[in-house]
């Protein structure tokens, strides 16, 4: 599997994509095989190159087709985890980009799964909440297969690049305070994104707050049923649930019968999604391109 990513000193997302296009043009003739043969890209192009006009994923939640493929952390087994390259590649090829929101020392929302930098970033270490914006901007994201690293991404940068152009699935990570949840939702409000986001949380109170604010809310749960009953979850206005893939099928079916869109996490590849029960409305995968 071959992908194209840009070398990254510290640049803004538009510059990252422009650099990627230039890099791809320099390798014409030795790049990817056609999409039909590889499962990557659109019309034979390298995945992730192009503008918002190239996105094939829907831009409104109401327009989703089921089952929908959610590109976990932007395709963490293919691209640098939670990178602009992964998010744009996912949207270009029809998948919903998924990302995690943590907070820097100054309160800036940034996109990274772990609450520490060490696993996925180079150039910084320690808790994300201890990092300054300057430290965040100077860091790079490791490539899962040893390729070119990518620039870190703030929530603002992502929304500037893709907000309203494609349905995205942001998770407000556990540990966020009610004020931080509200701050993120306020930013979504200011950009008019209610129709184009599925906002998720493992925290029931946060998931309820998301629904109360008028967003499509996805309540994440583990491999056992949560303490809240399906009726309590439904009464909170939550429309989607995201159980672990290890939740027994009969329990997933119970959630489906209660009226939820059920989207289990995290499958290794999209090929594994084809083995899910027919009532499943979506799934999270680290590699949406391998079918």
Coordinates of N, CA and C in Angstrom, one line a residue, residues 87-265:
X87 N -7.6 13.0 7.1 CA -9.0 13.5 7.1 C -9.5 13.7 5.7
X88 N -8.6 14.4 4.9 CA -9.0 14.8 3.5 C -9.1 13.5 2.6
X89 N -8.2 12.6 2.8 CA -8.2 11.3 2.1 C -9.5 10.6 2.3
X90 N -9.9 10.5 3.6 CA -11.2 9.9 3.9 C -12.4 10.5 3.3
X91 N -12.5 11.8 3.4 CA -13.6 12.5 2.8 C -13.6 12.4 1.3
X92 N -12.4 12.5 0.7 CA -12.4 12.4 -0.8 C -12.9 11.0 -1.3
X93 N -12.7 10.0 -0.5 CA -13.1 8.6 -0.9 C -14.4 8.2 -0.3
X94 N -15.1 9.1 0.3 CA -16.5 8.8 0.7 C -16.7 8.3 2.1
X95 N -15.7 8.4 2.9 CA -15.7 8.0 4.3 C -15.9 9.2 5.2
X96 N -16.5 9.0 6.4 CA -16.7 10.0 7.3 C -15.4 10.1 8.2
X97 N -14.7 11.3 8.2 CA -13.5 11.4 9.0 C -13.9 11.5 10.5
X98 N -13.2 10.7 11.3 CA -13.4 10.7 12.8 C -12.2 11.3 13.5
X99 N -12.4 12.1 14.5 CA -11.2 12.7 15.2 C -11.5 12.9 16.7
X100 N -10.5 13.1 17.5 CA -10.6 13.2 18.9 C -10.2 14.6 19.4
X101 N -10.9 15.2 20.3 CA -10.6 16.6 20.8 C -10.0 16.5 22.2
X102 N -8.8 17.0 22.3 CA -8.2 17.3 23.6 C -7.9 18.8 23.7
X103 N -7.3 19.2 24.8 CA -7.1 20.6 25.1 C -5.7 20.9 25.5
X104 N -5.1 22.0 25.0 CA -3.7 22.4 25.4 C -3.8 23.2 26.7
X105 N -2.6 23.6 27.1 CA -2.6 24.3 28.4 C -3.4 25.6 28.4
X106 N -3.4 26.3 27.2 CA -4.2 27.5 27.1 C -5.6 27.3 26.7
X107 N -6.1 26.1 26.7 CA -7.4 25.8 26.3 C -7.7 25.5 24.9
X108 N -6.7 25.6 24.0 CA -7.0 25.4 22.6 C -7.4 24.0 22.3
X109 N -8.5 23.7 21.6 CA -8.9 22.4 21.3 C -8.0 21.9 20.1
X110 N -7.4 20.7 20.3 CA -6.5 20.1 19.3 C -7.0 18.6 19.0
X111 N -6.5 18.1 18.0 CA -6.9 16.8 17.5 C -5.9 15.7 17.8
X112 N -6.1 14.9 18.8 CA -5.2 13.8 19.1 C -6.0 12.9 20.0
X113 N -5.8 11.6 19.9 CA -6.5 10.6 20.7 C -6.0 10.5 22.1
X114 N -4.7 10.3 22.3 CA -4.2 10.1 23.7 C -4.2 11.4 24.5
X115 N -4.2 11.2 25.8 CA -4.0 12.4 26.6 C -2.6 12.8 26.9
X116 N -1.7 12.0 26.3 CA -0.2 12.3 26.3 C 0.3 12.3 24.8
X117 N 1.4 12.9 24.6 CA 1.9 13.1 23.2 C 2.8 11.9 22.8
X118 N 3.3 11.1 23.7 CA 4.4 10.2 23.4 C 4.2 9.2 22.3
X119 N 3.0 8.6 22.2 CA 2.8 7.5 21.3 C 2.7 8.0 19.8
X120 N 2.1 9.1 19.6 CA 1.8 9.5 18.2 C 2.6 10.7 17.7
X121 N 3.2 11.5 18.6 CA 3.9 12.7 18.2 C 5.4 12.6 18.4
X122 N 6.1 13.3 17.5 CA 7.6 13.6 17.7 C 7.8 15.0 18.0
X123 N 8.8 15.3 18.8 CA 9.1 16.7 19.1 C 8.6 17.2 20.5
X124 N 7.6 16.5 21.0 CA 7.1 16.8 22.3 C 6.8 15.6 23.1
X125 N 6.7 15.7 24.4 CA 6.4 14.6 25.3 C 5.4 15.1 26.4
X126 N 4.8 14.1 27.1 CA 4.0 14.4 28.3 C 2.6 14.7 28.0
X127 N 1.8 15.1 29.0 CA 0.4 15.4 28.9 C 0.1 16.5 27.9
X128 N -1.0 16.3 27.1 CA -1.4 17.3 26.1 C -1.8 18.6 26.8
X129 N -2.4 18.5 28.0 CA -2.9 19.6 28.7 C -1.7 20.5 29.3
X130 N -0.5 19.9 29.2 CA 0.7 20.7 29.7 C 1.4 21.4 28.5
X131 N 1.0 21.1 27.3 CA 1.7 21.7 26.1 C 1.2 23.1 25.8
X132 N 2.2 23.9 25.4 CA 1.8 25.3 24.9 C 1.4 25.1 23.4
X133 N 0.8 26.2 22.9 CA 0.5 26.2 21.5 C 1.7 26.1 20.6
X134 N 2.8 26.8 21.1 CA 4.0 26.8 20.3 C 4.6 25.4 20.3
X135 N 4.5 24.6 21.4 CA 5.0 23.3 21.4 C 4.2 22.4 20.5
X136 N 2.9 22.5 20.5 CA 2.0 21.8 19.7 C 2.3 22.0 18.2
X137 N 2.4 23.3 17.8 CA 2.7 23.6 16.4 C 4.0 23.1 15.9
X138 N 5.0 22.9 16.8 CA 6.3 22.5 16.4 C 6.4 21.0 16.3
X139 N 5.4 20.3 16.8 CA 5.4 18.8 16.8 C 5.0 18.2 15.5
X140 N 5.3 17.0 15.2 CA 4.9 16.3 14.0 C 4.2 15.0 14.4
X141 N 3.4 14.5 13.5 CA 2.7 13.2 13.8 C 3.4 12.1 13.1
X142 N 3.7 11.0 13.8 CA 4.4 9.9 13.3 C 3.5 9.2 12.2
X143 N 4.2 8.6 11.2 CA 3.5 7.9 10.2 C 3.4 6.4 10.6
X144 N 2.3 5.7 10.4 CA 2.1 4.4 10.9 C 3.0 3.3 10.3
X145 N 3.5 3.6 9.1 CA 4.4 2.7 8.4 C 5.8 3.3 8.1
X146 N 6.1 4.3 8.8 CA 7.4 4.9 8.6 C 7.6 5.9 7.5
X147 N 6.5 6.4 6.9 CA 6.6 7.4 5.9 C 6.8 8.8 6.4
X148 N 6.4 9.8 5.6 CA 6.6 11.1 6.0 C 5.7 11.5 7.1
X149 N 6.2 12.2 8.1 CA 5.4 12.7 9.2 C 4.5 13.8 8.7
X150 N 3.5 14.2 9.6 CA 2.5 15.2 9.2 C 2.4 16.3 10.3
X151 N 1.9 17.4 9.9 CA 1.7 18.5 10.9 C 0.6 18.2 11.8
X152 N 0.7 18.6 13.1 CA -0.4 18.5 14.0 C -1.5 19.4 13.6
X153 N -2.8 19.2 14.1 CA -3.9 19.9 13.6 C -4.7 20.4 14.8
X154 N -5.1 21.6 14.8 CA -6.1 22.2 15.8 C -7.5 22.0 15.3
X155 N -8.5 22.1 16.2 CA -9.9 22.0 15.8 C -10.2 23.1 14.8
X156 N -9.7 24.3 15.1 CA -10.0 25.5 14.2 C -9.4 25.2 12.8
X157 N -8.3 24.6 12.7 CA -7.7 24.3 11.4 C -8.5 23.3 10.6
X158 N -9.0 22.3 11.3 CA -9.8 21.3 10.7 C -11.1 22.0 10.2
X159 N -11.8 22.8 11.0 CA -13.0 23.4 10.6 C -12.9 24.4 9.5
X160 N -11.7 25.1 9.5 CA -11.4 26.0 8.4 C -11.3 25.3 7.1
X161 N -10.8 24.1 7.1 CA -10.5 23.3 5.9 C -11.7 22.5 5.5
X162 N -12.5 21.9 6.4 CA -13.5 21.0 6.0 C -14.9 21.2 6.6
X163 N -15.0 22.2 7.5 CA -16.3 22.4 8.2 C -17.4 22.7 7.2
X164 N -18.5 21.9 7.3 CA -19.7 22.0 6.5 C -19.5 21.4 5.1
X165 N -18.3 20.9 4.8 CA -18.1 20.3 3.5 C -18.3 18.8 3.5
X166 N -18.3 18.2 4.6 CA -18.4 16.8 4.8 C -18.9 16.5 6.2
X167 N -19.6 15.4 6.3 CA -20.0 15.0 7.7 C -18.7 14.5 8.4
X168 N -18.5 15.0 9.6 CA -17.4 14.6 10.4 C -17.9 14.1 11.7
X169 N -17.1 13.3 12.4 CA -17.5 12.6 13.6 C -16.5 12.9 14.7
X170 N -16.5 14.1 15.3 CA -15.6 14.4 16.4 C -16.0 13.8 17.7
X171 N -15.0 13.4 18.5 CA -15.2 12.9 19.9 C -14.7 13.9 20.9
X172 N -15.5 14.3 21.8 CA -15.0 15.1 22.9 C -14.5 14.1 24.0
X173 N -13.2 14.1 24.2 CA -12.6 13.0 25.0 C -13.0 13.1 26.5
X174 N -13.1 11.9 27.2 CA -13.3 11.9 28.6 C -12.3 12.8 29.3
X175 N -12.8 13.5 30.4 CA -12.0 14.5 31.1 C -12.3 15.9 30.7
X176 N -13.0 16.1 29.6 CA -13.4 17.5 29.2 C -14.4 18.0 30.3
X177 N -14.2 19.2 30.7 CA -15.2 19.8 31.7 C -16.4 20.2 31.0
X178 N -17.5 20.4 31.7 CA -18.8 20.9 31.0 C -18.5 22.2 30.3
X179 N -17.6 23.1 30.8 CA -17.3 24.3 30.2 C -16.6 24.1 28.8
X180 N -15.7 23.1 28.8 CA -15.0 22.7 27.6 C -15.9 22.1 26.6
X181 N -16.8 21.3 27.0 CA -17.8 20.7 26.1 C -18.6 21.9 25.5
X182 N -19.1 22.8 26.3 CA -19.8 24.0 25.8 C -19.0 24.8 24.8
X183 N -17.7 25.0 25.1 CA -16.9 25.8 24.3 C -16.7 25.2 22.9
X184 N -16.6 23.9 22.8 CA -16.5 23.2 21.5 C -17.8 23.3 20.8
X185 N -18.9 23.1 21.5 CA -20.2 23.2 20.8 C -20.5 24.6 20.4
X186 N -20.1 25.6 21.2 CA -20.2 27.0 20.8 C -19.5 27.3 19.5
X187 N -18.3 26.7 19.3 CA -17.6 26.9 18.1 C -18.3 26.3 16.9
X188 N -18.8 25.1 17.1 CA -19.7 24.5 16.1 C -20.9 25.3 15.7
X189 N -21.5 25.9 16.8 CA -22.6 26.8 16.5 C -22.2 28.0 15.6
X190 N -21.1 28.6 16.0 CA -20.7 29.8 15.3 C -20.4 29.5 13.8
X191 N -20.1 28.3 13.5 CA -19.8 27.9 12.1 C -21.1 27.3 11.4
X192 N -22.2 27.1 12.2 CA -23.4 26.6 11.6 C -23.3 25.1 11.1
X193 N -22.7 24.3 12.0 CA -22.4 22.9 11.7 C -23.4 21.9 12.2
X194 N -24.5 22.3 12.7 CA -25.5 21.3 13.3 C -25.9 20.2 12.3
X195 N -26.0 20.5 11.0 CA -26.4 19.5 10.1 C -25.3 18.6 9.6
X196 N -24.1 18.9 9.9 CA -23.0 18.1 9.3 C -22.0 17.5 10.3
X197 N -22.5 17.3 11.5 CA -21.6 16.6 12.5 C -22.4 15.5 13.3
X198 N -21.7 14.5 13.6 CA -22.2 13.5 14.6 C -21.1 13.6 15.7
X199 N -21.6 14.1 16.8 CA -20.6 14.4 17.9 C -20.7 13.3 19.0
X200 N -19.6 12.8 19.4 CA -19.6 11.6 20.2 C -18.9 11.8 21.5
X201 N -19.3 10.9 22.5 CA -18.6 11.0 23.8 C -18.9 9.7 24.5
X202 N -17.9 9.2 25.3 CA -18.1 8.1 26.3 C -18.9 8.5 27.5
X203 N -19.0 9.8 27.8 CA -19.6 10.4 28.9 C -21.1 10.7 28.7
X204 N -22.0 10.0 29.4 CA -23.4 10.1 29.2 C -23.9 11.6 29.3
X205 N -23.4 12.3 30.3 CA -23.8 13.6 30.5 C -23.4 14.5 29.4
X206 N -22.2 14.3 28.9 CA -21.7 15.0 27.7 C -22.5 14.7 26.5
X207 N -22.8 13.4 26.3 CA -23.6 13.0 25.1 C -25.0 13.6 25.2
X208 N -25.6 13.7 26.4 CA -26.9 14.3 26.5 C -26.8 15.8 26.2
X209 N -25.7 16.5 26.7 CA -25.5 17.9 26.5 C -25.4 18.2 25.0
X210 N -24.7 17.3 24.3 CA -24.6 17.4 22.8 C -25.9 17.3 22.2
X211 N -26.8 16.4 22.6 CA -28.1 16.3 22.0 C -29.0 17.5 22.4
X212 N -28.9 17.9 23.6 CA -29.6 19.1 24.1 C -29.3 20.3 23.2
X213 N -28.1 20.4 22.7 CA -27.7 21.6 21.9 C -28.1 21.4 20.5
X214 N -28.8 20.3 20.1 CA -29.3 20.2 18.8 C -28.4 19.4 17.8
X215 N -27.3 18.8 18.3 CA -26.4 18.0 17.5 C -26.8 16.6 17.5
X216 N -26.5 15.9 16.4 CA -26.6 14.4 16.4 C -25.6 13.9 17.3
X217 N -26.1 13.2 18.4 CA -25.2 12.7 19.4 C -25.0 11.2 19.3
X218 N -23.7 10.8 19.5 CA -23.4 9.3 19.5 C -22.8 9.0 20.8
X219 N -23.4 8.1 21.5 CA -23.0 7.7 22.9 C -22.1 6.4 22.7
X220 N -20.9 6.6 23.1 CA -19.9 5.5 23.0 C -20.0 4.6 24.2
X221 N -19.8 3.3 24.0 CA -19.9 2.3 25.2 C -18.9 1.2 24.9
X222 N -18.7 0.4 25.9 CA -17.7 -0.6 25.8 C -18.3 -2.0 25.3
X223 N -17.7 -3.1 25.8 CA -18.1 -4.4 25.4 C -19.2 -5.0 26.2
X224 N -19.8 -4.2 27.2 CA -21.0 -4.5 27.9 C -21.9 -3.4 27.8
X225 N -23.2 -3.6 28.1 CA -24.2 -2.6 28.1 C -23.9 -1.5 29.1
X226 N -24.2 -0.3 28.9 CA -23.9 0.8 29.9 C -24.9 0.7 31.0
X227 N -24.7 1.5 32.1 CA -25.6 1.4 33.2 C -27.0 2.1 32.8
X228 N -27.0 3.0 31.8 CA -28.2 3.6 31.4 C -29.0 2.6 30.5
X229 N -30.3 2.5 30.7 CA -31.1 1.6 29.8 C -31.3 2.3 28.4
X230 N -31.6 1.5 27.4 CA -31.9 2.0 26.1 C -33.0 3.1 26.2
X231 N -33.9 3.0 27.0 CA -35.0 4.0 27.2 C -34.4 5.3 27.7
X232 N -33.5 5.2 28.7 CA -32.9 6.4 29.2 C -32.0 7.1 28.2
X233 N -31.3 6.3 27.4 CA -30.4 6.9 26.4 C -31.3 7.6 25.3
X234 N -32.4 6.9 24.9 CA -33.3 7.5 23.9 C -33.9 8.8 24.4
X235 N -34.4 8.8 25.7 CA -35.0 9.9 26.3 C -34.1 11.1 26.4
X236 N -32.8 10.9 26.4 CA -31.8 11.9 26.4 C -31.6 12.6 25.1
X237 N -32.3 12.1 24.1 CA -32.2 12.7 22.7 C -31.1 12.1 21.9
X238 N -30.4 11.1 22.4 CA -29.3 10.5 21.7 C -29.8 9.5 20.6
X239 N -29.2 9.7 19.4 CA -29.7 8.9 18.2 C -28.8 7.8 17.8
X240 N -27.5 8.0 18.1 CA -26.5 7.0 17.7 C -25.9 6.4 18.9
X241 N -25.5 5.1 18.8 CA -24.7 4.5 19.8 C -23.5 3.8 19.2
X242 N -22.3 3.8 19.9 CA -21.1 3.2 19.4 C -20.6 2.2 20.3
X243 N -21.0 1.0 20.3 CA -20.5 0.0 21.1 C -19.2 -0.6 20.6
X244 N -18.4 -1.2 21.5 CA -17.2 -2.0 21.1 C -17.7 -3.1 20.2
X245 N -16.8 -3.4 19.2 CA -17.1 -4.5 18.3 C -17.3 -5.8 19.1
X246 N -16.8 -5.8 20.4 CA -16.9 -7.1 21.2 C -18.2 -7.1 22.0
X247 N -19.1 -6.1 21.9 CA -20.4 -6.3 22.5 C -21.2 -7.4 21.8
X248 N -21.7 -8.3 22.5 CA -22.4 -9.4 21.9 C -23.5 -9.0 20.9
X249 N -23.6 -9.7 19.8 CA -24.5 -9.4 18.7 C -26.0 -9.2 19.2
X250 N -26.4 -10.0 20.2 CA -27.8 -9.9 20.6 C -28.0 -8.6 21.4
X251 N -27.0 -8.0 22.0 CA -27.1 -6.8 22.7 C -27.1 -5.6 21.6
X252 N -26.3 -5.8 20.6 CA -26.3 -4.8 19.5 C -27.7 -4.8 18.9
X253 N -28.3 -5.9 18.7 CA -29.6 -6.0 18.2 C -30.6 -5.4 19.1
X254 N -30.4 -5.5 20.4 CA -31.3 -4.8 21.3 C -31.3 -3.3 21.1
X255 N -30.1 -2.8 20.9 CA -29.9 -1.3 20.7 C -30.6 -0.9 19.4
X256 N -30.4 -1.8 18.4 CA -31.1 -1.5 17.1 C -32.6 -1.5 17.2
X257 N -33.1 -2.4 17.9 CA -34.6 -2.5 18.1 C -35.1 -1.3 18.9
X258 N -34.2 -0.8 19.8 CA -34.6 0.4 20.5 C -34.7 1.7 19.7
X259 N -34.2 1.6 18.4 CA -34.3 2.7 17.5 C -33.1 3.5 17.3
X260 N -31.9 3.0 17.8 CA -30.7 3.7 17.6 C -30.0 3.3 16.3
X261 N -29.2 4.2 15.7 CA -28.2 3.9 14.7 C -27.0 3.2 15.5
X262 N -26.7 2.0 15.1 CA -25.6 1.3 15.8 C -24.4 1.3 15.0
X263 N -23.2 1.8 15.5 CA -22.0 1.8 14.8 C -20.8 1.3 15.7
X264 N -20.5 0.1 15.6 CA -19.4 -0.5 16.4 C -18.0 0.0 16.1
X265 N -17.1 0.0 17.0 CA -15.7 0.3 16.8 C -14.9 -0.8 17.4

